[in-house]
Short mmCIF file of C-alpha atoms and ligand atoms in Angstrom, two decimals:
data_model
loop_
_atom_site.label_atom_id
_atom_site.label_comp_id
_atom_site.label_asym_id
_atom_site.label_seq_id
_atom_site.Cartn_x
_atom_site.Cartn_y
_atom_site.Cartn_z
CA UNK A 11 115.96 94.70 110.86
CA UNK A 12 118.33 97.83 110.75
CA UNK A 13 121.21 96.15 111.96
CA UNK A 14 124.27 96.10 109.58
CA UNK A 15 122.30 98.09 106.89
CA UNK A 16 123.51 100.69 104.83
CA UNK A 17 120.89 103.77 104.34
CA UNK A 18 121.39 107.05 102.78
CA UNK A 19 119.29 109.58 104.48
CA UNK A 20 118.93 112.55 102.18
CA UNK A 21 118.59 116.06 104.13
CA UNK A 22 116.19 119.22 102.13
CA UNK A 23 116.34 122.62 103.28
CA UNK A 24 113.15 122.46 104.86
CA UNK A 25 112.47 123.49 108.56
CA UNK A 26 111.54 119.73 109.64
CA UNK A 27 115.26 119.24 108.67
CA UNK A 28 116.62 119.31 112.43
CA UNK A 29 113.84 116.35 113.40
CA UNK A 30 115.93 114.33 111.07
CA UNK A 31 118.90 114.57 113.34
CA UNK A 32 117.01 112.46 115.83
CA UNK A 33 116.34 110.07 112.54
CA UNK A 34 119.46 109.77 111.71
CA UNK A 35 120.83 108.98 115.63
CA UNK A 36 117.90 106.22 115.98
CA UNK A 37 119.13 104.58 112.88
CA UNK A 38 123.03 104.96 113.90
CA UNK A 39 121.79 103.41 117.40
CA UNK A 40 119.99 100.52 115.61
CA UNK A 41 123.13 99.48 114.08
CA UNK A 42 122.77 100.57 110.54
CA UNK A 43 125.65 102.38 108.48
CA UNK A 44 124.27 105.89 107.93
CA UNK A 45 125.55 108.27 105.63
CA UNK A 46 123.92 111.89 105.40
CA UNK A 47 123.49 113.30 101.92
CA UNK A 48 122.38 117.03 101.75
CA UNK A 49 121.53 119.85 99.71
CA UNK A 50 122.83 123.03 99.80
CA UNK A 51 119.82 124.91 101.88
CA UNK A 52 119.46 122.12 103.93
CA UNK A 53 122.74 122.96 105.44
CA UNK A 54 121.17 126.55 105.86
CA UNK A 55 119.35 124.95 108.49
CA UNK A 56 121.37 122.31 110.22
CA UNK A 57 125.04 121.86 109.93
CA UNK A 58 126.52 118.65 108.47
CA UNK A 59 128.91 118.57 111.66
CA UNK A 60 125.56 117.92 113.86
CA UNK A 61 124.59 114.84 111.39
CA UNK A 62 128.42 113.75 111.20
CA UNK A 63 128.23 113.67 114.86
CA UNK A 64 125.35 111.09 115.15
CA UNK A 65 125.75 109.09 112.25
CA UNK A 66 129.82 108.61 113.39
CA UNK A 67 130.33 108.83 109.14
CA UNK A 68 131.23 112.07 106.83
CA UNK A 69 128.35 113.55 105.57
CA UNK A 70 128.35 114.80 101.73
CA UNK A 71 126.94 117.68 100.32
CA UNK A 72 129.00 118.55 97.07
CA UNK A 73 128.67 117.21 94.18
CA UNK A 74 131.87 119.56 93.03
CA UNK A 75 134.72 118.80 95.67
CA UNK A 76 138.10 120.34 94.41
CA UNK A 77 139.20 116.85 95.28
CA UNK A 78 137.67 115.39 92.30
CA UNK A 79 136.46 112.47 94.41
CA UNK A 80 133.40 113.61 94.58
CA UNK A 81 133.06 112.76 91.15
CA UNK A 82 132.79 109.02 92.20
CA UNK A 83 131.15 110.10 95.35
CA UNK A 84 127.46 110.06 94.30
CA UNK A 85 128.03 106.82 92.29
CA UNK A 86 129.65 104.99 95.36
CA UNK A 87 126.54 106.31 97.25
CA UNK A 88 123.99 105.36 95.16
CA UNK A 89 125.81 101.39 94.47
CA UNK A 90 126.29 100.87 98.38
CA UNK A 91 122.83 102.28 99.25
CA UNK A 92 120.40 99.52 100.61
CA UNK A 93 117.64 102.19 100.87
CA UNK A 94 117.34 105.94 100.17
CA UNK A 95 115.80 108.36 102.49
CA UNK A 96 114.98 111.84 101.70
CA UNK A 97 113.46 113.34 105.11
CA UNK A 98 112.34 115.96 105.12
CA UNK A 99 111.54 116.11 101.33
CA UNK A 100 110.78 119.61 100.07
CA UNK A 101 108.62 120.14 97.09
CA UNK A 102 111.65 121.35 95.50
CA UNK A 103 113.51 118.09 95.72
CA UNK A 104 110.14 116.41 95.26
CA UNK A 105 109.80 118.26 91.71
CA UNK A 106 113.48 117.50 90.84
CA UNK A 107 112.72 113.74 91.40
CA UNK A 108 110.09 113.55 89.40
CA UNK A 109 111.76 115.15 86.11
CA UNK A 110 115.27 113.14 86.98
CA UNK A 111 117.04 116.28 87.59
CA UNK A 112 120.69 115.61 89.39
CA UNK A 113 121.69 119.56 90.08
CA UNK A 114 123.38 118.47 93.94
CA UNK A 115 124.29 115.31 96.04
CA UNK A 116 120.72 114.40 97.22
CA UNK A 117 119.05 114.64 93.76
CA UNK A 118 122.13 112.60 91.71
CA UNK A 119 122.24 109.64 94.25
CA UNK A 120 118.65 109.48 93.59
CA UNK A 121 118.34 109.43 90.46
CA UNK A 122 121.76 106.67 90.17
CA UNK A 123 120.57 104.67 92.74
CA UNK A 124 118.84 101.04 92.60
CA UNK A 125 117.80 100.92 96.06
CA UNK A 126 113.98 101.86 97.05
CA UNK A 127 113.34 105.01 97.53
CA UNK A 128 111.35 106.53 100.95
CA UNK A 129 109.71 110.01 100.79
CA UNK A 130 108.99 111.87 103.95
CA UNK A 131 107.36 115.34 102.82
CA UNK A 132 107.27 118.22 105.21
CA UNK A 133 106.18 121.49 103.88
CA UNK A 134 103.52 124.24 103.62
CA UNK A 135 100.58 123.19 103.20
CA UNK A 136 99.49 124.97 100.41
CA UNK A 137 102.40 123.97 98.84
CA UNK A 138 101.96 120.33 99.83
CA UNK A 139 98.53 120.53 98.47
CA UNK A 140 99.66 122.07 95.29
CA UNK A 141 98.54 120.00 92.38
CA UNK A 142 102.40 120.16 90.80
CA UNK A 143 103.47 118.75 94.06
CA UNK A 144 100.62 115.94 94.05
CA UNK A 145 101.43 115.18 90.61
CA UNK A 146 105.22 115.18 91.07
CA UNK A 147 104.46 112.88 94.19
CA UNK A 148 101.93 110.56 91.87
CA UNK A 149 104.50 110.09 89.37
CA UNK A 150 107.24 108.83 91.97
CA UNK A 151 104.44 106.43 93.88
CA UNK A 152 104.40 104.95 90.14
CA UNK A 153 108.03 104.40 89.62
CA UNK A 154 107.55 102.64 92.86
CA UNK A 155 108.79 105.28 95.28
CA UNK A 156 107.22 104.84 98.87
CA UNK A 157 105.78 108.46 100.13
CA UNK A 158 105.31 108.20 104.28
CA UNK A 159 102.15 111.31 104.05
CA UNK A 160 102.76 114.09 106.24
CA UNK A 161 100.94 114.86 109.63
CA UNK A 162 97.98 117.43 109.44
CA UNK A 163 99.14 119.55 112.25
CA UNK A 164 100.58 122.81 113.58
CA UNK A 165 103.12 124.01 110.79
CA UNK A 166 106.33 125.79 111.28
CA UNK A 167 104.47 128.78 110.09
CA UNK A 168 101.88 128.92 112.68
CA UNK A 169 99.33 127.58 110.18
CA UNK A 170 97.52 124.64 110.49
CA UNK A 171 96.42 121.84 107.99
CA UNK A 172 98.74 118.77 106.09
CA UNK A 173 102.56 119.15 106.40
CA UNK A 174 104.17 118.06 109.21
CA UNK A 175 107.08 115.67 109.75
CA UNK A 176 105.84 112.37 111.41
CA UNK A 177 107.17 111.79 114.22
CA UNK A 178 110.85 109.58 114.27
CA UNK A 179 109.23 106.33 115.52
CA UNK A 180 106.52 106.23 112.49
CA UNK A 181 109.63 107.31 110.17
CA UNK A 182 111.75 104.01 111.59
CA UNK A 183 108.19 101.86 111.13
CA UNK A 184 108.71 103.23 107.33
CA UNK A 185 111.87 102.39 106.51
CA UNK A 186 112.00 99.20 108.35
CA UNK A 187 109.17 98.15 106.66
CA UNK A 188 111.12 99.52 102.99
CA UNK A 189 114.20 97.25 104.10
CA UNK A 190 112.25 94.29 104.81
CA UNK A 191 109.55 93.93 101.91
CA UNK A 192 111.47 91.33 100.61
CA UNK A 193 111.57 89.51 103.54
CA UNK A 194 110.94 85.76 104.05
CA UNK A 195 107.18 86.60 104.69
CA UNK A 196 106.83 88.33 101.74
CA UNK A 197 103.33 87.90 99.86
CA UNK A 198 101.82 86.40 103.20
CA UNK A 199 98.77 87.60 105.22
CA UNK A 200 99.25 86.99 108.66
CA UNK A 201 96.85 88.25 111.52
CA UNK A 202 97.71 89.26 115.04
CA UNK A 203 95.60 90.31 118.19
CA UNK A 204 96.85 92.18 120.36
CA UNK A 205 96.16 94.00 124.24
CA UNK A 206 93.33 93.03 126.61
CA UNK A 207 89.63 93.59 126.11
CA UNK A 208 86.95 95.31 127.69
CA UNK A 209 83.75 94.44 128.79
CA UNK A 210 81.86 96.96 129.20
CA UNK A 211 79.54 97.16 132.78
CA UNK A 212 77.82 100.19 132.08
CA UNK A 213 79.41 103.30 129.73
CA UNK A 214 82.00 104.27 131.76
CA UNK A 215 83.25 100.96 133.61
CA UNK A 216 84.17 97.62 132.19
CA UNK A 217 86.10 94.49 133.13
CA UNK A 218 89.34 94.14 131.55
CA UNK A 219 93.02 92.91 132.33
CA UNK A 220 96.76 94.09 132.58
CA UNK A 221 97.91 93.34 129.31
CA UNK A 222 99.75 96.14 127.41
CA UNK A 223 99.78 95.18 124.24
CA UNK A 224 103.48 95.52 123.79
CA UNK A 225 103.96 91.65 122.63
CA UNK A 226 101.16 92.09 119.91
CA UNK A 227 102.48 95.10 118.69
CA UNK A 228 106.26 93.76 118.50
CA UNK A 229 105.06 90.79 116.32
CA UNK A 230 102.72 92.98 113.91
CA UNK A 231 105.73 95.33 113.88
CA UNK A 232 108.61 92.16 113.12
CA UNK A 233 105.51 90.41 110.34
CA UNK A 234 105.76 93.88 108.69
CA UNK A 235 109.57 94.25 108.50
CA UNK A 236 109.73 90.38 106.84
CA UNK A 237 107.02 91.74 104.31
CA UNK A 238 103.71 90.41 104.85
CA UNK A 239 100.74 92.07 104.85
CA UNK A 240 99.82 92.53 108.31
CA UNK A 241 96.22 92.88 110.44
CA UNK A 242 96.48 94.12 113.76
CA UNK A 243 93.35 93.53 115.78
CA UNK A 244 93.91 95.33 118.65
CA UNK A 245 92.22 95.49 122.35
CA UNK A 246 92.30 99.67 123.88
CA UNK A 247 96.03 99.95 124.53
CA UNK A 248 98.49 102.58 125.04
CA UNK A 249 100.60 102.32 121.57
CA UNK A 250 101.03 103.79 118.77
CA UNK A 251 99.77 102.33 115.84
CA UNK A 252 102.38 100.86 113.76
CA UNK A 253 102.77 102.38 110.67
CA UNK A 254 102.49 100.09 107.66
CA UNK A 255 100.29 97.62 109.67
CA UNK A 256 96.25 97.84 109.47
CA UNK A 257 94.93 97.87 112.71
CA UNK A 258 90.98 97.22 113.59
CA UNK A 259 90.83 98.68 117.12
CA UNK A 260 88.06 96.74 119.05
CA UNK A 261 86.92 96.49 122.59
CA UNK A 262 85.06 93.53 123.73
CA UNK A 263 85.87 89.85 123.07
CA UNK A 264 82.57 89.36 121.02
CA UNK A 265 83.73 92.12 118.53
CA UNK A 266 87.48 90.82 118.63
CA UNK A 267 86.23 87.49 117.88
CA UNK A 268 84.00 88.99 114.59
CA UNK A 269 87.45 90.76 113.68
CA UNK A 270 89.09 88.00 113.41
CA UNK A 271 87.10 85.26 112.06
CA UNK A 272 86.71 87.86 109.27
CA UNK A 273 90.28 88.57 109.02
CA UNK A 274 91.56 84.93 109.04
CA UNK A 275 89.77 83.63 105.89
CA UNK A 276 92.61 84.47 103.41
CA UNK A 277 96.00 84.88 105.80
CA UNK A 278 98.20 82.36 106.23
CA UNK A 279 98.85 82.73 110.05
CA UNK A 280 96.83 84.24 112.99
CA UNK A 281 98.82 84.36 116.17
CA UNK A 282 96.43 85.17 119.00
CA UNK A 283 98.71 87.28 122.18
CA UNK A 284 95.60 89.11 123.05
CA UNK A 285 94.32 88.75 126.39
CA UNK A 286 90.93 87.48 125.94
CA UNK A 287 88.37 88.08 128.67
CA UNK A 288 87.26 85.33 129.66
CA UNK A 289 83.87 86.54 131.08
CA UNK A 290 81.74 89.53 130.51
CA UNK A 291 78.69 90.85 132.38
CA UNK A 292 75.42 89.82 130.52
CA UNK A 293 74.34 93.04 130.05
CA UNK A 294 75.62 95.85 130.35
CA UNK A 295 73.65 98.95 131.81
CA UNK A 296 72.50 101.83 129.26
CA UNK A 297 73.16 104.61 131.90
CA UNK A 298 75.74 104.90 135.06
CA UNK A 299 75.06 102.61 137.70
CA UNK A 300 75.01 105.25 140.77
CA UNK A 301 76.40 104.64 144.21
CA UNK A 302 73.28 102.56 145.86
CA UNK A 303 71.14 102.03 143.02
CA UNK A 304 69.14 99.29 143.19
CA UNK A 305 69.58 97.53 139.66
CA UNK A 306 73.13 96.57 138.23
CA UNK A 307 74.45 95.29 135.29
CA UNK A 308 74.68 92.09 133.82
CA UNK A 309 72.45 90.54 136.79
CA UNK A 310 68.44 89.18 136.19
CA UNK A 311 66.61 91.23 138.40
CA UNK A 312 64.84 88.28 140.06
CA UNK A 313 68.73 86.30 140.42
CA UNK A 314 69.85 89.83 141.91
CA UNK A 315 66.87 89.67 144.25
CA UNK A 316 67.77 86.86 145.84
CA UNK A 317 71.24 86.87 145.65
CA UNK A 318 71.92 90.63 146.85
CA UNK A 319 73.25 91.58 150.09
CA UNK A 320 72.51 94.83 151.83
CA UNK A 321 75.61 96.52 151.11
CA UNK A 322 77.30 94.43 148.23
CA UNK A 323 77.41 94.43 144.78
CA UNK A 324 77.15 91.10 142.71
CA UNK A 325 77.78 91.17 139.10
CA UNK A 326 76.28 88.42 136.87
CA UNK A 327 79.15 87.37 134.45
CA UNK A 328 78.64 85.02 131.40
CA UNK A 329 81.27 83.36 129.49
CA UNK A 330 82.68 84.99 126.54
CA UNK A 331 83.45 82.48 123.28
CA UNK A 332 86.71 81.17 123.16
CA UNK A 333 88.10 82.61 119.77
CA UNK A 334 90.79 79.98 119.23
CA UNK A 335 89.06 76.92 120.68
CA UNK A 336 85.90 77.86 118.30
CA UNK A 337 87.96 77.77 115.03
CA UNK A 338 89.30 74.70 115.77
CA UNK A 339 85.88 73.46 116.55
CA UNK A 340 84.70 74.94 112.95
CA UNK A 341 87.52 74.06 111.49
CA UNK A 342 86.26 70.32 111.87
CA UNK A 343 83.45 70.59 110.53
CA UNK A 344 82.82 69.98 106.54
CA UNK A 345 80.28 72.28 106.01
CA UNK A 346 78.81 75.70 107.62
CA UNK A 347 81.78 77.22 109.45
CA UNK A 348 84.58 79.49 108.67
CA UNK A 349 85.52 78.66 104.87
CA UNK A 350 89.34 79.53 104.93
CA UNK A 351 91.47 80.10 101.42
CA UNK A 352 93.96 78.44 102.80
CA UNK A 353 95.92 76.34 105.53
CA UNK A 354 96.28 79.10 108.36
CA UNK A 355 99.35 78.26 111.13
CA UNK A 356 97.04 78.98 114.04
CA UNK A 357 99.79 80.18 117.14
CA UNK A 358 98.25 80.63 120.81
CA UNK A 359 99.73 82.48 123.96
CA UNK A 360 99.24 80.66 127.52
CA UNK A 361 99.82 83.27 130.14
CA UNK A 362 99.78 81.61 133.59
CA UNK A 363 100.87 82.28 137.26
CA UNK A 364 101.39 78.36 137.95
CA UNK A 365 101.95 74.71 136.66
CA UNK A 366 102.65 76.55 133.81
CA UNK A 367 104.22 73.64 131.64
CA UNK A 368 100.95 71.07 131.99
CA UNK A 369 98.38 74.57 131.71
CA UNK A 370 100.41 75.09 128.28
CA UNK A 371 100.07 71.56 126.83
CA UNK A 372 96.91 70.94 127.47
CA UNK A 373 95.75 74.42 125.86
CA UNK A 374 97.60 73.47 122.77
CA UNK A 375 95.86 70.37 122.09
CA UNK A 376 92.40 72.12 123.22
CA UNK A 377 92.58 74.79 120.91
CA UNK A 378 94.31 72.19 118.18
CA UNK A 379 97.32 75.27 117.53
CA UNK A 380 100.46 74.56 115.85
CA UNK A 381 102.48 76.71 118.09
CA UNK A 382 102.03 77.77 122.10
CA UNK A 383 103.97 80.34 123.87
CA UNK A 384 103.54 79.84 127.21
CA UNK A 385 105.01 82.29 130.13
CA UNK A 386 104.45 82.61 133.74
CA UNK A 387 103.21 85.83 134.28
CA UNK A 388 103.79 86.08 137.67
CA UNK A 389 107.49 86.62 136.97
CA UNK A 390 109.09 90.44 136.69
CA UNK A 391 110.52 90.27 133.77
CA UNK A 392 107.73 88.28 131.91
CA UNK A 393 104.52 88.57 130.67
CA UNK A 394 102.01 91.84 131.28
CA UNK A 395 103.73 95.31 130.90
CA UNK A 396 107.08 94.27 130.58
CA UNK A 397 109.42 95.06 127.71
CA UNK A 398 111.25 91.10 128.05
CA UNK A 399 109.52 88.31 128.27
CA UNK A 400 110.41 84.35 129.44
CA UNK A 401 108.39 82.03 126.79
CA UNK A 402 108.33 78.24 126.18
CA UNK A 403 106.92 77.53 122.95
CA UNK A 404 105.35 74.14 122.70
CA UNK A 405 105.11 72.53 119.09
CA UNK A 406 101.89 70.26 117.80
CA UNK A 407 104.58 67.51 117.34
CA UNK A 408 105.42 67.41 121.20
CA UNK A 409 108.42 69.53 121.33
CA UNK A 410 109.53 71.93 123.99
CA UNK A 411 111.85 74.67 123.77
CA UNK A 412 112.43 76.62 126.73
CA UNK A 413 114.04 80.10 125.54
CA UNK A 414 116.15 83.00 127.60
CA UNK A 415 114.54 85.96 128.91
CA UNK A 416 114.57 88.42 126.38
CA UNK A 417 113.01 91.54 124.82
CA UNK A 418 109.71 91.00 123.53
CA UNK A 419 110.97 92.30 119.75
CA UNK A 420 113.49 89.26 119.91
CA UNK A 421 110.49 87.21 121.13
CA UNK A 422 108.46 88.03 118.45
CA UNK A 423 111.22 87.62 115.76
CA UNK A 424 111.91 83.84 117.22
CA UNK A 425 107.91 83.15 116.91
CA UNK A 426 108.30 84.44 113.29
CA UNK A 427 110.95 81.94 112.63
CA UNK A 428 109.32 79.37 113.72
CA UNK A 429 105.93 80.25 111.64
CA UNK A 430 108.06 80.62 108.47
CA UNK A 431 109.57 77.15 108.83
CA UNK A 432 105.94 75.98 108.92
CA UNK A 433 104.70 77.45 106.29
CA UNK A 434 107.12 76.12 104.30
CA UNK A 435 106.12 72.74 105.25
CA UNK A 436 102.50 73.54 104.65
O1 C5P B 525 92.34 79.52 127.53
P1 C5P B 525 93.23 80.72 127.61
O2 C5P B 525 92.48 81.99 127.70
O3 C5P B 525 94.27 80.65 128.66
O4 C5P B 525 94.03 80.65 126.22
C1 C5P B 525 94.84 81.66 125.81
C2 C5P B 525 94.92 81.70 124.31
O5 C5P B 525 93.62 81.60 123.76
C3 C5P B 525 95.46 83.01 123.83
O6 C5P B 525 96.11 82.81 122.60
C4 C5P B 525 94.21 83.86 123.69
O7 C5P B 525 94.41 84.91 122.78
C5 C5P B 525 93.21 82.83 123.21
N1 C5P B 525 91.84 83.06 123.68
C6 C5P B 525 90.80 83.04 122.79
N2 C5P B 525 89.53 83.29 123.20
C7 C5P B 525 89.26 83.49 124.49
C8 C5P B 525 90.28 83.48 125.45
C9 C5P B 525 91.56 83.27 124.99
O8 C5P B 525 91.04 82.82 121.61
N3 C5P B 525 88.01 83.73 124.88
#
């Protein structure tokens, strides 16, 4: 999404100013063209030779270079820009903006530029909260500026409340999201699950599964960047919320399955990579089951009777409803059901450890999808926890493509492609 773009990242004097180094490297290392704008205090804080350094470019600061090129230099800025990023923005700046002041490099590239316009504030808080500063802020969310709000959190100052600098990877979510909100799924809904779920044994156990997550996330992440509106409903993982993306965090299949039938009835696609339990225990036990205590979860006391052994443990499962294979069954139906706005491209995973090819086709016609990713799980490099993944995706129509391993943002953005084809056929 970054690669080949060309972003102006405008540096304030504020304190949060060196965290933008790190911005400014993760954007050089995505592959977009970086050039550092910044004002006169912000170089009271970090030097333009440490933002030269990782953005491989000149950085520009003076809007009065003897040269006289700088005269052009803001103007060449502002036409080449594809997006403008002022991080950190200082209510200074922030008030400057608003009132279309151009007094130094930062402010007059902003204020001749086209291209959208990203906000990160990082102040005091008082002077964050500062009704000027809201209103200045207001007044740019109008013209259609996007503001990314600061952390509440420790401040520079010792002082705690609204202010901080988010961190880099929610600052890349931001402007990737900027760069792509004209993207070919502009104006869609689409709906992803993502993770495993838990089913819960008692409070403090449950059954659940290896899944990480991490191909759920990279396909709410790649929706967002091609501009559609995206719900994330997400099993307990270990990720950070993607910013941009509105994430309903649920734990057991019956409340992922609410989630999404609710989710689905106006988006156009729901793509299902969560790891579904299968089974959960029929009931779970109000209070911890202790070492050697004589009644368990999810098992009928009179079943457990018979059924128990002296020193094992038997734990009555029932099945859990399958999310995709009920739509399709509703689906069918003409009336009582889900009631959808529109057609929805349904997509299903297939995660398997063998015959994974006839496991794959089968669950596509089952659960009547459009799309199936199948991978074998049981490989390294594929499936739970890893960052690549090995995927076949099987099409309604009967074709098979079997693609490379690769990393599970690439796998996500070849899913995507073939959604978008679809829904322009829909
Ligand atoms: O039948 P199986 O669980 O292998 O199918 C996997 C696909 O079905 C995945 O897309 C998964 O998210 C979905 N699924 C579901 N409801 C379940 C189990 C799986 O929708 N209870």
């Amino acid at each position: 999404m970054l690669l080949n773009k060309h972003i102006i990242v405008g540096i304030c004097g504020g304190i949060a100013s060196y965290k933008a180094v790190e911005l400014v490297s993760r954007l050089q290392q995505a592959g977009a063209v970086v050039d550092v704008i910044m004002t006169e205090h912000a170089e009271d804080f970090v030097r333009p030779l440490t933002f030269s350094t990782m953005s491989h470019r000149p950085v520009y600061s003076d809007l009065w270079e003897p040269s006289g090129q700088a005269a052009e230099r803001h103007i060449a800025l502002a036409e080449i820009a594809e997006a403008l990023v002022i991080v950190p923005a200082t209510a200074n700046t922030i008030a400057k903006l608003a009132h279309g002041m151009a007094d130094n490099m930062v402010t007059a590239v902003a204020l001749a530029t086209k291209a959208p316009l990203l906000l990160a504030p990082a102040m005091y808080k008082e002077m964050y909260m500062h009704p000027a500063t809201q209103a200045n802020l207001a007044l740019l969310r109008e013209r259609g500026a996007v503001v990314v709000e600061p952390e509440v959190g420790r401040l520079a100052s010792g002082a705690f409340g609204p202010g901080r600098l988010p961190e880099t990877s929610v600052l890349l979510g931001a402007i990737s999201m900027l760069l792509g909100r004209k993207g070919d799924l502009a104006g869609r809904k689409v709906v992803v699950t993502a993770g495993g779920t838990q089913e819960p044994i008692d409070p403090v156990r449950y059954i659940g599964n290896r899944s990480s997550g991490k191909m759920g996330y990279a396909l709410a992440m790649e929706a967002r960047d091609r501009g559609a509106h995206v719900t994330l409903i997400s099993g307990p993982v270990a990720l950070p919320a993607p910013y941009g993306v509105e994430v309903h965090p649920v734990m057991t299949a019956l409340q992922m399955r609410d989630a999404v039938y609710n989710a689905i009835r106006n988006a156009d696609a729901l793509v299902m990579s969560a790891a579904v339990a299968d089974f959960r225990p029929l009931e779970a036990a109000a209070h911890k089951i202790k070492k050697g205590q004589g009644e368990f979860a999810g098992m009928p006391r009179a079943a457990g009777q018979a059924e128990r052994d002296a020193d094992g443990f038997p734990l009555y499962l029932t099945h859990n409803p399958d999310i995709l294979g009920g739509l399709a069954a509703q689906l069918g139906q003409p009336e009582g059901g889900i009631q959808l706005q529109r057609r929805l491209i349904r997509v299903g995973f297939a995660a398997e450890t063998d015959d994974v090819l006839a496991h794959a086709q089968s669950k596509l016609v089952a659960k009547q999808l459009d799309l199936l990713i199948a991978n074998d799980v049981s490989r390294s490099d594929s499936g739970f926890g890893a960052d690549t993944n090995k995927v076949f995706i099987f099409h309604a129509n009967g074709a098979v493509e079997d693609l490379p391993v690769m990393p599970k943002t690439e796998v996500a953005t070849a899913i995507w492609d073939r959604v978008v084809s679809l829904l322009g056929m829909a």
